[in-house]
PDB file of C-alpha atoms in Angstrom:
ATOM      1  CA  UNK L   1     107.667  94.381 113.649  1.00 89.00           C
ATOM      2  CA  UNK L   2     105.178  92.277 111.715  1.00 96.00           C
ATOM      3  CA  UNK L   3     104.943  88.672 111.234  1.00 97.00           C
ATOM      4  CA  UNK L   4     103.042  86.743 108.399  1.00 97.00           C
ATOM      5  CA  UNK L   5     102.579  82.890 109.098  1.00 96.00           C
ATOM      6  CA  UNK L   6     101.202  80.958 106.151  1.00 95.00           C
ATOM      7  CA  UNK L   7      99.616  77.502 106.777  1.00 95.00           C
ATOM      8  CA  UNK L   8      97.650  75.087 104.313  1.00 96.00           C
ATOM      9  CA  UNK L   9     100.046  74.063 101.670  1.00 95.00           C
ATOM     10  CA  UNK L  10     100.792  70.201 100.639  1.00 97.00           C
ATOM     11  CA  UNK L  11     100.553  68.024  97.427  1.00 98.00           C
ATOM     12  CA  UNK L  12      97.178  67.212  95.976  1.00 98.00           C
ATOM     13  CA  UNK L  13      96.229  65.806  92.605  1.00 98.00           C
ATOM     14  CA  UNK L  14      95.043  67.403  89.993  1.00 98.00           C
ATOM     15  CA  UNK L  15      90.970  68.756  89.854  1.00 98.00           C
ATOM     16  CA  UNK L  16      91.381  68.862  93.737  1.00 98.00           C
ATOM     17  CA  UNK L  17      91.533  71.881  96.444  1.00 98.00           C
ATOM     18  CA  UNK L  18      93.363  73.533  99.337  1.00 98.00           C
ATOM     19  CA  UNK L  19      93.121  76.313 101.434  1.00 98.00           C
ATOM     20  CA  UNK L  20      95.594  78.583 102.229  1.00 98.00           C
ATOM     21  CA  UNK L  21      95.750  80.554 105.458  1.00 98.00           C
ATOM     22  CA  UNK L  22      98.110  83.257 106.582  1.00 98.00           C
ATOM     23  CA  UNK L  23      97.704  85.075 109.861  1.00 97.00           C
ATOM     24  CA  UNK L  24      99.378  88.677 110.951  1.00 97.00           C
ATOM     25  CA  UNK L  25     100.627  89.569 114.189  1.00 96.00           C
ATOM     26  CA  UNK L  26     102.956  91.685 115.980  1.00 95.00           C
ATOM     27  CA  UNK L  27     102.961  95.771 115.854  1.00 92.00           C
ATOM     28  CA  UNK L  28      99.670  96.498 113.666  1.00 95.00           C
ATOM     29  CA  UNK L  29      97.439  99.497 113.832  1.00 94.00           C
ATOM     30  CA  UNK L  30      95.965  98.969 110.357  1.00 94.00           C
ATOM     31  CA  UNK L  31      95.849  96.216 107.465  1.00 96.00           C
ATOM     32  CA  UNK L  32      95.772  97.530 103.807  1.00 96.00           C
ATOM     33  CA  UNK L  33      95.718  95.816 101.328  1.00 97.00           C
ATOM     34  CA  UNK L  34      96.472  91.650 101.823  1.00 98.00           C
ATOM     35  CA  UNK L  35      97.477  89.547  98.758  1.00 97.00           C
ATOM     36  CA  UNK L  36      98.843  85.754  97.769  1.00 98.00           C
ATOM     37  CA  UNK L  37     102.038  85.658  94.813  1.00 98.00           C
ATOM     38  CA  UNK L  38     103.818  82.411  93.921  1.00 98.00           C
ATOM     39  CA  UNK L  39     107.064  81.232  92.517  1.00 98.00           C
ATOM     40  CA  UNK L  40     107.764  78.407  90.384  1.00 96.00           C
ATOM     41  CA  UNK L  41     110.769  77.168  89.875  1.00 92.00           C
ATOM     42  CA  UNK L  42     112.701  78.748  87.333  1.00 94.00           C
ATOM     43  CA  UNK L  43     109.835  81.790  87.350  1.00 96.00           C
ATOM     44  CA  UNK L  44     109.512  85.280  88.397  1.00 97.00           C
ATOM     45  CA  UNK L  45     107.204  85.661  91.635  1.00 97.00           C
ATOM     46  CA  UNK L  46     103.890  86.523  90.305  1.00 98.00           C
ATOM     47  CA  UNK L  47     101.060  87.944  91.704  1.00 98.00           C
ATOM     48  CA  UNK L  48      98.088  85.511  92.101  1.00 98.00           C
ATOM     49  CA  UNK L  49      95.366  87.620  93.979  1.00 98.00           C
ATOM     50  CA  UNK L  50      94.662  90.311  96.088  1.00 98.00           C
ATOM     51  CA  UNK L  51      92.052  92.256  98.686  1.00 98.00           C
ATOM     52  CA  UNK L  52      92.419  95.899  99.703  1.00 97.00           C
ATOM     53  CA  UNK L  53      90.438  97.031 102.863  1.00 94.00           C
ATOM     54  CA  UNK L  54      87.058  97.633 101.164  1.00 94.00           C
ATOM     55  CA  UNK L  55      86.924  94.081 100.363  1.00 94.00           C
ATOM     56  CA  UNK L  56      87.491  94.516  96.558  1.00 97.00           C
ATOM     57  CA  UNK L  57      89.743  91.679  94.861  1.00 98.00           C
ATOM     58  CA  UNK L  58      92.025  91.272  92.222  1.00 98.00           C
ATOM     59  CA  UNK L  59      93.015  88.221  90.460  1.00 98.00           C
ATOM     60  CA  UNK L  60      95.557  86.743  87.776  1.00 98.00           C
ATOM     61  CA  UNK L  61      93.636  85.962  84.883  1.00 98.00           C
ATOM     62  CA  UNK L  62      94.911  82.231  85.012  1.00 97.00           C
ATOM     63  CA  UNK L  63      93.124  81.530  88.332  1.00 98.00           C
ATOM     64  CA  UNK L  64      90.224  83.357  87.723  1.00 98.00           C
ATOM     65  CA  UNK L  65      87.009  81.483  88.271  1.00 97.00           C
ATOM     66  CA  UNK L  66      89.124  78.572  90.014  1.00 98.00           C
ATOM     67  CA  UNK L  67      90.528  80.494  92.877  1.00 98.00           C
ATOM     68  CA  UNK L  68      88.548  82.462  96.071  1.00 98.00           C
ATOM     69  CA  UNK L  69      90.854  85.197  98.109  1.00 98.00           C
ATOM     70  CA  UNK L  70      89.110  86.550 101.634  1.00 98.00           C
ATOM     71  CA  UNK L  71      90.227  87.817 105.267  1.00 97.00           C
ATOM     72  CA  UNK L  72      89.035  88.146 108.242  1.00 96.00           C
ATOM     73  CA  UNK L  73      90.110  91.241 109.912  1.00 93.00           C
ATOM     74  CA  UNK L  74      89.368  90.494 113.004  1.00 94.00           C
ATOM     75  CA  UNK L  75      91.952  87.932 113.193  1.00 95.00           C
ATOM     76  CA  UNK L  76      94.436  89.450 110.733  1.00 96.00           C
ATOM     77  CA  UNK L  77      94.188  86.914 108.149  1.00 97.00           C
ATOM     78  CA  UNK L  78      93.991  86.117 104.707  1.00 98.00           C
ATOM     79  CA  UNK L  79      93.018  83.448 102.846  1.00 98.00           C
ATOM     80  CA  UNK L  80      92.948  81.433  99.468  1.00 98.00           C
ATOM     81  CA  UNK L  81      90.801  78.930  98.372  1.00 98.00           C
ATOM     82  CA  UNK L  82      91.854  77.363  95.456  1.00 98.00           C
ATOM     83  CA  UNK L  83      89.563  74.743  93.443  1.00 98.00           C
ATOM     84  CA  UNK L  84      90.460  72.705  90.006  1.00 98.00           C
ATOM     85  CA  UNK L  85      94.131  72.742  90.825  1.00 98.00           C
ATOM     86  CA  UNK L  86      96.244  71.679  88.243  1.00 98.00           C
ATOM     87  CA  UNK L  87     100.101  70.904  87.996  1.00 97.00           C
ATOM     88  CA  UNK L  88     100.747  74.358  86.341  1.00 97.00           C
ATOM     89  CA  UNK L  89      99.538  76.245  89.616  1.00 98.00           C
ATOM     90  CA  UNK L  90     102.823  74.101  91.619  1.00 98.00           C
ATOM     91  CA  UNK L  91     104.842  76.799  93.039  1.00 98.00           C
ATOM     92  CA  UNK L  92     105.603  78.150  96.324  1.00 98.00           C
ATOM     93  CA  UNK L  93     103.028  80.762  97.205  1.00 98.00           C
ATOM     94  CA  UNK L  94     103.669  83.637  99.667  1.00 98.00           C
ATOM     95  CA  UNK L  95     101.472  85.741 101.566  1.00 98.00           C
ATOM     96  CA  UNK L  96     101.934  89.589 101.786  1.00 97.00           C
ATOM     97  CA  UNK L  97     100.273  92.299 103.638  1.00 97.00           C
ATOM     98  CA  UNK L  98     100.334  96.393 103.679  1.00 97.00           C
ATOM     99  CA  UNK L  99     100.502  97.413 107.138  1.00 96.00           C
ATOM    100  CA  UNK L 100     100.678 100.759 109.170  1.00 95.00           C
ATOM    101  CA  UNK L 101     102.204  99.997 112.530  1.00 93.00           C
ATOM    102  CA  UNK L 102     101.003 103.430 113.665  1.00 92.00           C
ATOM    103  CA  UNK L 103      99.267 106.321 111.697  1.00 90.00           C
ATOM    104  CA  UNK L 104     102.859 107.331 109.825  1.00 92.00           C
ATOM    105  CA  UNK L 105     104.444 104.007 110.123  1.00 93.00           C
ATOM    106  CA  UNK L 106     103.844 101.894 106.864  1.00 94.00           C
ATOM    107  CA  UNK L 107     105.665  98.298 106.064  1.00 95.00           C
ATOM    108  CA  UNK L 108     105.118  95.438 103.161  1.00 97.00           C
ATOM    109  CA  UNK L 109     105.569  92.849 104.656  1.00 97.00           C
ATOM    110  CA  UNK L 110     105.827  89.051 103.614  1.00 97.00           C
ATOM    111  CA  UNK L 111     105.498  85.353 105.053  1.00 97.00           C
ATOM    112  CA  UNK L 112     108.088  82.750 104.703  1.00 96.00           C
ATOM    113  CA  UNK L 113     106.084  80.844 101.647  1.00 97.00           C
ATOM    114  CA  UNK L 114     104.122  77.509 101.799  1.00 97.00           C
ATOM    115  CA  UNK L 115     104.375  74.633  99.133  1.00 98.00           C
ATOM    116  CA  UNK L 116     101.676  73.890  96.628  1.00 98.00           C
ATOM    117  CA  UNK L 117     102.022  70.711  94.587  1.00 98.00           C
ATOM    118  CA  UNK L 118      99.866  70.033  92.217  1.00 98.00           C
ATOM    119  CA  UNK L 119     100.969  66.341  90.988  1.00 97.00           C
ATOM    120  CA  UNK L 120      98.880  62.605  90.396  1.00 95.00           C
TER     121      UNK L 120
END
């Protein structure tokens, strides 16, 4: 099995940053692709950005230019760096990962979620 632990969330005001974390562990030959999604209340769970093993990114065209996604595959993590926050980004945001166990063994996989609030 495979594990995702996010870390970084909390309330900040608006214009301000945080940094999201989420490490992998357990049963993992390779990491694919690594990406963050959130969920507001009320809202579908939308993707917010992702990296695939070459290091190339992907991002929802309302963080674009505000928000930073990177790993570090030597420790199995991903991250998000989000500047200029503003209440419309409050959601819970969830980490999610693409991960062969072994050669022919393939899981998505997905952390328990960390809160973002985004509130003066």
């Amino acid at each position: 099995q495979v594990q995702l632990v996010e870390s970084g969330g909390g309330l900040v005001q608006p214009g301000g940053s945080l940094r999201l974390s989420c490490a992998a562990s357990g049963n993992i030959f390779r990491i694919n692709a690594m990406g963050w999604y959130r969920q507001a209340p009320g809202k579908e769970r939308e993707l917010v950005a992702v990296i695939n093993s070459d290091d190339t990114t992907d991002y929802a065209d309302s963080v674009k230019g505000r928000f930073t996604i990177s790993r570090d595959n030597a420790k199995s993590t991903v991250y998000l760096q989000m500047n200029s926050l503003k209440p419309e980004d409050t959601a819970v945001y969830y980490c999610n990962a693409d991960v062969f166990m072994t050669v022919l063994t393939r899981g998505v996989y997905w952390g328990q979620g960390t809160q973002v609030t985004v509130s003066s």
